[in-house]
GROMACS .gro file of C-alpha atoms in nm:
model
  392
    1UNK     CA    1  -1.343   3.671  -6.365
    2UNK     CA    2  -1.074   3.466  -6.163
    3UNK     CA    3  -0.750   3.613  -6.191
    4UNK     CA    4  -0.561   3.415  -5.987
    5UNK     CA    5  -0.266   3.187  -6.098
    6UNK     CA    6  -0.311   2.794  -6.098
    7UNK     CA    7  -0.159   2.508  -5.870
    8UNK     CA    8   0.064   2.446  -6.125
    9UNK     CA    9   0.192   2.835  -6.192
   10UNK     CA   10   0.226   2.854  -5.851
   11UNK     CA   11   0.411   2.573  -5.715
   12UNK     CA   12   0.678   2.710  -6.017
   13UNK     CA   13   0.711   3.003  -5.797
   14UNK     CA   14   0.800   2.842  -5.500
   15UNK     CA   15   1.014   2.632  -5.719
   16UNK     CA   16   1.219   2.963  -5.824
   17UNK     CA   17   1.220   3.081  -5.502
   18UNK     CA   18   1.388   2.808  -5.339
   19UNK     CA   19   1.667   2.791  -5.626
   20UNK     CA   20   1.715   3.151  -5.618
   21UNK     CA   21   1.706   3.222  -5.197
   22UNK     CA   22   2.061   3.111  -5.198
   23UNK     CA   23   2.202   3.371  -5.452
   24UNK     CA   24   2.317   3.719  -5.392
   25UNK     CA   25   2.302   3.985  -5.609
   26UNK     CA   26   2.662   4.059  -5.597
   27UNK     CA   27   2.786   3.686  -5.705
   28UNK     CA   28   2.962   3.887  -5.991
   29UNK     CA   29   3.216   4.166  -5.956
   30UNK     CA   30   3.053   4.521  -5.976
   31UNK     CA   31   3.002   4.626  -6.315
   32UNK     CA   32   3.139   4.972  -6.160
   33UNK     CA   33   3.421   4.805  -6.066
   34UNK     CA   34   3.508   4.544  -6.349
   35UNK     CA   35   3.669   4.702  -6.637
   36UNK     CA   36   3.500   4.502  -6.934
   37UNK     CA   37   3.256   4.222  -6.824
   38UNK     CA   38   3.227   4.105  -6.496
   39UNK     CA   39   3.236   3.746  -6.607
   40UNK     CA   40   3.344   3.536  -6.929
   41UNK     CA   41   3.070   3.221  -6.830
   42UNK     CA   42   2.714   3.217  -6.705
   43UNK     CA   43   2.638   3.150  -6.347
   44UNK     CA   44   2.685   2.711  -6.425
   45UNK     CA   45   2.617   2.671  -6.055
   46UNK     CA   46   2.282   2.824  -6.100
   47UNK     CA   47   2.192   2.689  -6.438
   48UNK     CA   48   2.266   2.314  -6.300
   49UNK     CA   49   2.028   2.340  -6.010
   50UNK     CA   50   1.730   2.523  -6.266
   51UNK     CA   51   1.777   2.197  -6.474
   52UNK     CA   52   1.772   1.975  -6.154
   53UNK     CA   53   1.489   2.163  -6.025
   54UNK     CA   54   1.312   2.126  -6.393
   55UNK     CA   55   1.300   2.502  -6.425
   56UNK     CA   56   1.433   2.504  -6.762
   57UNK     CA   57   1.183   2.284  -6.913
   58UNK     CA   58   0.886   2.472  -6.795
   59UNK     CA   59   0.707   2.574  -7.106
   60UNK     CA   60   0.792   2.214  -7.255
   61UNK     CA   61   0.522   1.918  -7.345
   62UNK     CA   62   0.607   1.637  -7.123
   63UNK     CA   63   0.623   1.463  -7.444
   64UNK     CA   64   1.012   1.651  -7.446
   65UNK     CA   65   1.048   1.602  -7.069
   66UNK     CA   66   0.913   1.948  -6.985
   67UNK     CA   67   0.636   2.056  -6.743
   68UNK     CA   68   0.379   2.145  -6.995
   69UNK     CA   69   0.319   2.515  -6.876
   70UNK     CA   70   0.260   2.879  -7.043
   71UNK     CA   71   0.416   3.194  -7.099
   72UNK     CA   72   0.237   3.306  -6.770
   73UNK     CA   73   0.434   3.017  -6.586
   74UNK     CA   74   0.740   3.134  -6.729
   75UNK     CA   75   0.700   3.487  -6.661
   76UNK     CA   76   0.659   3.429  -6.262
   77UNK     CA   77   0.984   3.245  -6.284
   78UNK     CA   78   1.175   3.564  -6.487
   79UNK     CA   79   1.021   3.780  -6.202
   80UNK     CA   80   1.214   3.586  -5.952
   81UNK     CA   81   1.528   3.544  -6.120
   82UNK     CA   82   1.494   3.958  -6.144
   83UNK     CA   83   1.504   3.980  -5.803
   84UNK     CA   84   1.845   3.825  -5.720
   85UNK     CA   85   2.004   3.921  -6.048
   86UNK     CA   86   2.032   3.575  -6.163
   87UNK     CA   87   2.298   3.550  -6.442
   88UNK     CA   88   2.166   3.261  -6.658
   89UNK     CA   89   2.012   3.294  -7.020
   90UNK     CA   90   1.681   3.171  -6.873
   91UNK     CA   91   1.483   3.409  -7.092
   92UNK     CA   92   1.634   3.343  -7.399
   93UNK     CA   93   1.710   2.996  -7.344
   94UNK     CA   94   1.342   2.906  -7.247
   95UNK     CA   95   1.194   3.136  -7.492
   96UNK     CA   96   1.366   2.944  -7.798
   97UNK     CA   97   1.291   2.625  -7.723
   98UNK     CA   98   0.925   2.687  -7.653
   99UNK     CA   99   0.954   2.889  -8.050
  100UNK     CA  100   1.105   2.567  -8.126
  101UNK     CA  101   0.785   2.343  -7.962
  102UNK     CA  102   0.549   2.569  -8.114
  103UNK     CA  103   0.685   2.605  -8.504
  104UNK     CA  104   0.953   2.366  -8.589
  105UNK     CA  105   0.924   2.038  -8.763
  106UNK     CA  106   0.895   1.760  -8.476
  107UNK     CA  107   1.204   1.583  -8.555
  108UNK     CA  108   1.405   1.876  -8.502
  109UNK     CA  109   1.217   1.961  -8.170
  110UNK     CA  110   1.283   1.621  -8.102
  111UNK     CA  111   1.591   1.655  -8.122
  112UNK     CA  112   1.690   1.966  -7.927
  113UNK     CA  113   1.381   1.983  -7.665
  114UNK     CA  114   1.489   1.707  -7.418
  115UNK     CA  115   1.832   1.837  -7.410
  116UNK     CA  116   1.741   2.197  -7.367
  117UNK     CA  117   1.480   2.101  -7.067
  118UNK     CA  118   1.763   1.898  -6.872
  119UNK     CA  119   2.062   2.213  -6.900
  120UNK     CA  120   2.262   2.052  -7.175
  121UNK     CA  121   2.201   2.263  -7.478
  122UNK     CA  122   2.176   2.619  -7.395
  123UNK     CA  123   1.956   2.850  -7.647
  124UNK     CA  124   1.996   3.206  -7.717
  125UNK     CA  125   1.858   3.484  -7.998
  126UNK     CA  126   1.941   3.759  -8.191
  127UNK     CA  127   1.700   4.013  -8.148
  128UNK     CA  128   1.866   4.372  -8.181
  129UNK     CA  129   1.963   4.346  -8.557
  130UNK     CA  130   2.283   4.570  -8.691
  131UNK     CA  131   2.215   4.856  -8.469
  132UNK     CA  132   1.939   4.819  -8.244
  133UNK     CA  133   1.684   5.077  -8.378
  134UNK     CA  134   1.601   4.824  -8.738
  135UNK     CA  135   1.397   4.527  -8.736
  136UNK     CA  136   1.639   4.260  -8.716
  137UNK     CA  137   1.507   4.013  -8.925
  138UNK     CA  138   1.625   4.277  -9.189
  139UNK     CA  139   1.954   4.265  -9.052
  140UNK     CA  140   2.038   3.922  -9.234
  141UNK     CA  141   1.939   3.765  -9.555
  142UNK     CA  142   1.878   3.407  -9.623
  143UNK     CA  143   1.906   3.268  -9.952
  144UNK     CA  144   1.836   2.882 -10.105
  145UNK     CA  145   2.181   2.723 -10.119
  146UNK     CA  146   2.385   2.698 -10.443
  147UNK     CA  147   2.511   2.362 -10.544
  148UNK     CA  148   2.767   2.512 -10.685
  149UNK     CA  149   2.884   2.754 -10.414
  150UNK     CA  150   3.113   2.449 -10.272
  151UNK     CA  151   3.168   2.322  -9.944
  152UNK     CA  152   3.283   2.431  -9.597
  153UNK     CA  153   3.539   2.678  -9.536
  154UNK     CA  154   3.816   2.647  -9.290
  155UNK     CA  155   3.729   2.310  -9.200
  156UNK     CA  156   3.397   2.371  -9.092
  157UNK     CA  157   3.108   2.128  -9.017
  158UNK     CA  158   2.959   2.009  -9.376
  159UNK     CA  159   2.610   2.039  -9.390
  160UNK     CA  160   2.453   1.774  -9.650
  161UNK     CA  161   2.184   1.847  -9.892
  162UNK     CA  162   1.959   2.140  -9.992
  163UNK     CA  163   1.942   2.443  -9.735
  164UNK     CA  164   2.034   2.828  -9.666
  165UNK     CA  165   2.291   3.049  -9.710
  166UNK     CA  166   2.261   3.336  -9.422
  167UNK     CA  167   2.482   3.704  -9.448
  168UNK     CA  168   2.430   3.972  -9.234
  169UNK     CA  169   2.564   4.084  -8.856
  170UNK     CA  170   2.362   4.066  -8.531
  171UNK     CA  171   2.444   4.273  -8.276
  172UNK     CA  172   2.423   4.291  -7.868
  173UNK     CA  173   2.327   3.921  -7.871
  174UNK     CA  174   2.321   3.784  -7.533
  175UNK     CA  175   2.537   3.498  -7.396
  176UNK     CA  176   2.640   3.394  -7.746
  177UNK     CA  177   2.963   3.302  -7.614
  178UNK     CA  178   2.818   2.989  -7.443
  179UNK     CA  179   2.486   2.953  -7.589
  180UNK     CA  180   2.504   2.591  -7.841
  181UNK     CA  181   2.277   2.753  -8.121
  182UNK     CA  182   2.183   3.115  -8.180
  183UNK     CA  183   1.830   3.201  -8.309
  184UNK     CA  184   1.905   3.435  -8.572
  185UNK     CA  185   1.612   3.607  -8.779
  186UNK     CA  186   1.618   3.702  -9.150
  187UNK     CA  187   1.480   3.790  -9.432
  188UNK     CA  188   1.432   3.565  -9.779
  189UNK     CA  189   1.414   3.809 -10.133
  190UNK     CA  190   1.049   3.803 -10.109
  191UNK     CA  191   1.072   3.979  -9.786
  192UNK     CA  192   0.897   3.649  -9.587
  193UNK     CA  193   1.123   3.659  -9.221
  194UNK     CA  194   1.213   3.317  -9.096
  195UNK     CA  195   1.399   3.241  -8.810
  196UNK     CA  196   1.751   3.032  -8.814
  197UNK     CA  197   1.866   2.785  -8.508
  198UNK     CA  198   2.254   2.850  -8.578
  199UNK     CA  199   2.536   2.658  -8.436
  200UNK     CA  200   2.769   2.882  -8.243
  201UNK     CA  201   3.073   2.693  -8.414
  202UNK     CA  202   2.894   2.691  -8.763
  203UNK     CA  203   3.174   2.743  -9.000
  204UNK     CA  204   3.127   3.113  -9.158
  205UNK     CA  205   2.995   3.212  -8.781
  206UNK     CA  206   3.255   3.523  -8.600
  207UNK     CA  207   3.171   3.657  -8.251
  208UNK     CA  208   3.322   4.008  -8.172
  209UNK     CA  209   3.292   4.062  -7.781
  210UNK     CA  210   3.093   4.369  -7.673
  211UNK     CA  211   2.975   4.452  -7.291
  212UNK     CA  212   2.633   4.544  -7.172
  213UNK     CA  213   2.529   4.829  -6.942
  214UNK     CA  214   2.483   4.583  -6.664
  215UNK     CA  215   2.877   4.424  -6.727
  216UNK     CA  216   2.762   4.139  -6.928
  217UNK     CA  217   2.895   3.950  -7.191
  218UNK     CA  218   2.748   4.029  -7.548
  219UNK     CA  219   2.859   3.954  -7.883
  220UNK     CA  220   2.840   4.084  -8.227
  221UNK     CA  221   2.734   3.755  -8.463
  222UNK     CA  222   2.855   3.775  -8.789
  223UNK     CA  223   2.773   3.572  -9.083
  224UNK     CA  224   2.921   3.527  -9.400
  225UNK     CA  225   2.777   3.285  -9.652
  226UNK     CA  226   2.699   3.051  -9.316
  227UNK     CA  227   2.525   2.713  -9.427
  228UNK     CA  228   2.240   2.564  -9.245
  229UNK     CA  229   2.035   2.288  -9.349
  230UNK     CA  230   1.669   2.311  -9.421
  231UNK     CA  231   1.539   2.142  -9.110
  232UNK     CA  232   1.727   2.407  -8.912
  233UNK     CA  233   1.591   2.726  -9.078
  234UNK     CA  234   1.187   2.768  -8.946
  235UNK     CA  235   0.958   2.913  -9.184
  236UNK     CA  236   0.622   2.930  -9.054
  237UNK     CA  237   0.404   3.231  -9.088
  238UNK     CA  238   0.470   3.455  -8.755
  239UNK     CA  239   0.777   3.266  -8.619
  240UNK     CA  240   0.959   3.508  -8.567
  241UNK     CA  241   0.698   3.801  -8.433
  242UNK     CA  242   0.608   3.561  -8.151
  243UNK     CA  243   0.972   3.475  -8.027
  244UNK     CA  244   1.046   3.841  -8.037
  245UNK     CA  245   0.724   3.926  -7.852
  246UNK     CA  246   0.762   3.657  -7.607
  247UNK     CA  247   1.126   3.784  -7.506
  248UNK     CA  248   0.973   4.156  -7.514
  249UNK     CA  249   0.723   4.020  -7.253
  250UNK     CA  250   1.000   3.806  -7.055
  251UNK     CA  251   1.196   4.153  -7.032
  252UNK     CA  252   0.927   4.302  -6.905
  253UNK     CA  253   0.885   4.053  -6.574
  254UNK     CA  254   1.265   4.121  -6.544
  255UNK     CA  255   1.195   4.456  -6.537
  256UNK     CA  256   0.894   4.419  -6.266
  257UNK     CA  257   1.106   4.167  -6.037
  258UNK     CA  258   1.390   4.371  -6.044
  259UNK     CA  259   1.188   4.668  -5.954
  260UNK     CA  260   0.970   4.508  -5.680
  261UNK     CA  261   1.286   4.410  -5.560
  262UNK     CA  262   1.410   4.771  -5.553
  263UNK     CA  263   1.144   4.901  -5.400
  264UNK     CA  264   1.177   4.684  -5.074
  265UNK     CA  265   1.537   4.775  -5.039
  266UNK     CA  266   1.432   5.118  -5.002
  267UNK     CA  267   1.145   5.060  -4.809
  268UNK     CA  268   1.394   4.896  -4.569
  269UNK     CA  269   1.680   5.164  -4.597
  270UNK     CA  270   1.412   5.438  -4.525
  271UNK     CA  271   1.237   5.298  -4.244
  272UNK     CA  272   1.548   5.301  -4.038
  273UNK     CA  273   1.731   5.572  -4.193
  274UNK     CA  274   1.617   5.848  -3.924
  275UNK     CA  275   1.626   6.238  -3.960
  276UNK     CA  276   1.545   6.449  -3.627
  277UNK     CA  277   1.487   6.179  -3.450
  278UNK     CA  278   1.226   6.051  -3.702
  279UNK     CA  279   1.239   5.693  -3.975
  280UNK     CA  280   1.249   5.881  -4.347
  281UNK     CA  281   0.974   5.700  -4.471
  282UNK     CA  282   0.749   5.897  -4.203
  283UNK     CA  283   0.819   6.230  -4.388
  284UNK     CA  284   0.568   6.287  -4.616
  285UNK     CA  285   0.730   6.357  -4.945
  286UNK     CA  286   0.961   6.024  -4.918
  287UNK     CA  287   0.585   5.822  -4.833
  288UNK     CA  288   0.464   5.982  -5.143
  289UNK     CA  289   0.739   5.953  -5.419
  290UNK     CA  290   0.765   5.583  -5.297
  291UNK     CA  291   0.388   5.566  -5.292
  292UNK     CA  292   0.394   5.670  -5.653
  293UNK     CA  293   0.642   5.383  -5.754
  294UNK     CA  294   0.411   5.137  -5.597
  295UNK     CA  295   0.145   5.260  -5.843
  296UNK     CA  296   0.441   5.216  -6.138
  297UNK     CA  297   0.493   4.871  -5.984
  298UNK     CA  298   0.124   4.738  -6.005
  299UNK     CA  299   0.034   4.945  -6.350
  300UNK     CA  300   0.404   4.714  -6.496
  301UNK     CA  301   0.238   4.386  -6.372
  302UNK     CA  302  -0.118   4.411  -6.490
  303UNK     CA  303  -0.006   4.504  -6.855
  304UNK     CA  304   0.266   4.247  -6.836
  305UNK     CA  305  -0.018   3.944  -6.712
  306UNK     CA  306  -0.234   4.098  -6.997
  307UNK     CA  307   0.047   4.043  -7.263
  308UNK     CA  308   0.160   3.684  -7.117
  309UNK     CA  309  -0.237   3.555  -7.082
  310UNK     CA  310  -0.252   3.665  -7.504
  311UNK     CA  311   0.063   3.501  -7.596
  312UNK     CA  312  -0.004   3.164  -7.372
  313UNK     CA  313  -0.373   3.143  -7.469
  314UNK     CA  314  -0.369   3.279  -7.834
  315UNK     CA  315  -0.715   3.512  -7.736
  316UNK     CA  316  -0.827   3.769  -7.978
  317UNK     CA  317  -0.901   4.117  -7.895
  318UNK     CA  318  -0.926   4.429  -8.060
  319UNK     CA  319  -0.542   4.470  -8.130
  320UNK     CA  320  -0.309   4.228  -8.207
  321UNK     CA  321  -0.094   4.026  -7.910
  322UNK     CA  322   0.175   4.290  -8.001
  323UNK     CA  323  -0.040   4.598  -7.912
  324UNK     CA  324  -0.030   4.434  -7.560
  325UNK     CA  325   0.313   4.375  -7.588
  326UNK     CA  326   0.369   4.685  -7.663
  327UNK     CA  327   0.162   4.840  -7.384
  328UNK     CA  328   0.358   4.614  -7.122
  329UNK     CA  329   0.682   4.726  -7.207
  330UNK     CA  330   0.626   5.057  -7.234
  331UNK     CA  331   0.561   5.031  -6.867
  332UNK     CA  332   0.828   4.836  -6.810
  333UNK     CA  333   1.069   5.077  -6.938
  334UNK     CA  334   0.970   5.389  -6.820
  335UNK     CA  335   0.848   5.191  -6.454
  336UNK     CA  336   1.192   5.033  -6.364
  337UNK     CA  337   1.351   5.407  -6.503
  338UNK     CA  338   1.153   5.592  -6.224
  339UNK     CA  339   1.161   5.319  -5.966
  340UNK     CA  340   1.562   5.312  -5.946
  341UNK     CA  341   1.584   5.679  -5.965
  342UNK     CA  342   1.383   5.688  -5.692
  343UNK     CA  343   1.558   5.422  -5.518
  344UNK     CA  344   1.871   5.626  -5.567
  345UNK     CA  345   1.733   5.966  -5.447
  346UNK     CA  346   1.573   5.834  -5.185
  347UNK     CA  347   1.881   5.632  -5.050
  348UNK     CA  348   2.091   5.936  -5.089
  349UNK     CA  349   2.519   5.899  -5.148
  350UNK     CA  350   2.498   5.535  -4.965
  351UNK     CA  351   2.299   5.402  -5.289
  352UNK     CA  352   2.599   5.505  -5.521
  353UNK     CA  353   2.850   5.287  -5.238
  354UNK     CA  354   2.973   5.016  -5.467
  355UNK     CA  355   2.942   4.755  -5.151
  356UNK     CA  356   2.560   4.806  -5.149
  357UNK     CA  357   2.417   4.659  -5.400
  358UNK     CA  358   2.150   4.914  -5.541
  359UNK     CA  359   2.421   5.033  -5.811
  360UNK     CA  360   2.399   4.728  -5.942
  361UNK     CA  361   2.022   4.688  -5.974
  362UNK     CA  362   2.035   5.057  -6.115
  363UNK     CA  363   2.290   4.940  -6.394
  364UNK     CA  364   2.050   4.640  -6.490
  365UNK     CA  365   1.780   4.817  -6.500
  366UNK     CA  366   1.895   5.062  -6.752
  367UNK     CA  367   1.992   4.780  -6.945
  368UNK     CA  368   1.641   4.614  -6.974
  369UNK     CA  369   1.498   4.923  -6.993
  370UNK     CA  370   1.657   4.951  -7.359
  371UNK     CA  371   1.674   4.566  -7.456
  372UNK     CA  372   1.434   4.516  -7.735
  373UNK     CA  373   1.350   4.851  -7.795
  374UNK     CA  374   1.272   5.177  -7.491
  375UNK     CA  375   0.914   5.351  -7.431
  376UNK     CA  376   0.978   5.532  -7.734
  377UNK     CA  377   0.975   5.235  -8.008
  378UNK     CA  378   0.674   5.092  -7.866
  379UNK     CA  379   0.499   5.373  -7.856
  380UNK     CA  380   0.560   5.387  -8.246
  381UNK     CA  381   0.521   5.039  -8.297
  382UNK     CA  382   0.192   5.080  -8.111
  383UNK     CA  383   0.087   5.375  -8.260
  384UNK     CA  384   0.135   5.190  -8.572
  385UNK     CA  385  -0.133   4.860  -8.470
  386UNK     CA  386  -0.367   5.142  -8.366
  387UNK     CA  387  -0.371   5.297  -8.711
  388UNK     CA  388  -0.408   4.972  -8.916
  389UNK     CA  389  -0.666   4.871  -8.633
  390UNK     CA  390  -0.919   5.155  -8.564
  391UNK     CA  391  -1.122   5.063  -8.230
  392UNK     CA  392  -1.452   5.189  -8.206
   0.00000   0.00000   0.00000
């Protein structure tokens, strides 16, 4: 079997790499540092040059000006951006649109794609629910709308003709602040989830700030009685389960960039840090408790290229797509947990200095560690796939 990426996959990485060699993982006060978040906007610099560099249309048909490419494609990208802390809703943003490609009605894709691809309309999604631990499609309901419910409130955008009525509170929802439209899942009264692509400004829509482990911007959406037409609210059968297992698997190549990344920095540190005269990294329990984060490092990527080649080629297998998924980011969260504790040990008091930037990685890393559920869920959630599935 050939496991190597194609021409195409790979001239996206050198693509990345070229946008992201300029940035610095400290662009952004500390989040040790900065009371609240470290920044009200995304990094616009950044986001301009991914949309001149065609970055943001990736996974897009060139019918919608995009580069036609997979999940896989997308990944490699999300491992780069890891690796400099990139602060741009790339994930999110990329992961939408190609929900929208893949399910929505064409006029609406139509619509939104071309914009999306060229950095105009920026995409985000509501994935946590009300608390994090639910499913948070149950987190809102959608309802047909009532004729007789009336118009707009506080001179809100009217929306014409039949559609949905959507109640309920997201929270932790990345860059909502800026995004133009917020994927928000929910649930109909026959229990069917559906997915909604909801204007920020969408009268009946209220953002609460709240602040992420890493110092960024989040918001609590709520919604009360917030009107969106019919073309806006996707229906089709597993909608929603893909989005939310495509931005499980995007976390997860966060999680490995960030942590190859990691692991270099400390390769470096210890290889001139000396002791008795001797580089760190030539005592033998520093070799092996690095050595063993190597091992977390390649056991994270093959799971994660196993969940990204189901979701971009639609294969079959014994479990669902999710039982990879799963599988991947339970690596990922417990593998980026052990590599920046290592990191930290292994750097001693200069990896807690606020002008080096290890805290910062550290900080992040918690943070994706938990986003979309820790080891723990998934282990459930796979445990679950495995009982409804019995191998052998």
């Amino acid at each position: 079997m050939d496991f190597t990426f194609t021409e195409e996959q790979r001239a996206a990485v050198e693509a990345a790499r070229a946008v992201f060699s300029d940035v610095a993982p400290d662009r952004a006060p500390s989040p040790a540092l900065t009371p609240g978040a470290v920044a009200e906007d995304l990094d616009r610099e950044l986001w301009h040059e991914l949309a001149r560099t065609d970055l943001l249309g990736l996974t897009l048909s060139p019918d919608h000006g995009g580069a036609g490419l997979d999940p896989i494609a997308l990944c490699l990208v999300l491992r780069e951006s890891a690796k400099v802390l990139a602060r741009v809703p790339l994930l999110e943003s990329c992961a939408v649109a190609t929900t929208i490609q893949r399910y929505a009605e064409g006029g609406l894709a139509a619509e939104l794609l071309p914009r999306v691809g060229n950095g105009e309309l920026i995409l985000t999604a509501a994935a946590n629910g009300r608390s994090g631990h639910d499913p948070a499609e149950l987190a809102v309901t959608a309802r047909p709308f009532d004729e007789g419910e009336g118009g707009p409130r506080d001179g809100g955008a009217a929306v014409d003709g039949p559609g949905w009525v959507l109640d309920g509170v997201q929270s932790a929802v990345p860059w909502a602040r800026v995004a133009d439209r917020i994927a928000v899942p929910a649930h109909t009264a026959r229990g069917r989830a559906v997915l909604a692509l909801v204007p920020r400004t969408r009268d009946g829509v209220t953002l609460a700030d709240q602040v992420s482990t890493s110092g960024e911007l989040l918001a609590e959406v709520r919604l009360d009685a917030v009107r969106v037409e019919a073309r806006e609210l996707i229906d089709a059968e597993g909608c929603w389960d893909w989005l939310r297992s495509l931005l499980t698997t995007g976390t997860c190549a966060l999680a490995l960039g960030l942590g190859e990344r990691v692991l270099a920095m400390t390769a470096e540190y210890t290889g001139r840090r000396e002791q008795f005269g001797f580089p760190v990294a030539t005592f033998q329990a520093v070799a092996m408790q690095a050595a063993d984060r190597y091992i977390d490092l390649r056991a994270m990527e093959a799971t994660l290229w196993q969940a990204a080649w189901r979701l971009s080629a639609d294969a079959g297998g014994p479990l669902p797509a999710a039982g990879d998924v799963a599988v991947a980011k339970i690596w990922a969260s417990d593998g980026v947990r052990r590599v920046v504790q290592t990191a930290q040990h292994l750097h001693g008091g200069f990896g807690a200095d606020t002008d080096y930037p290890l805290h910062r990685f550290h900080a992040w890393a918690k943070q994706i560690e938990l986003s979309l559920g820790p080891a723990a869920a998934h282990e459930e959630a796979l445990g679950d796939l495995l009982a409804a599935h019995p191998l052998g």
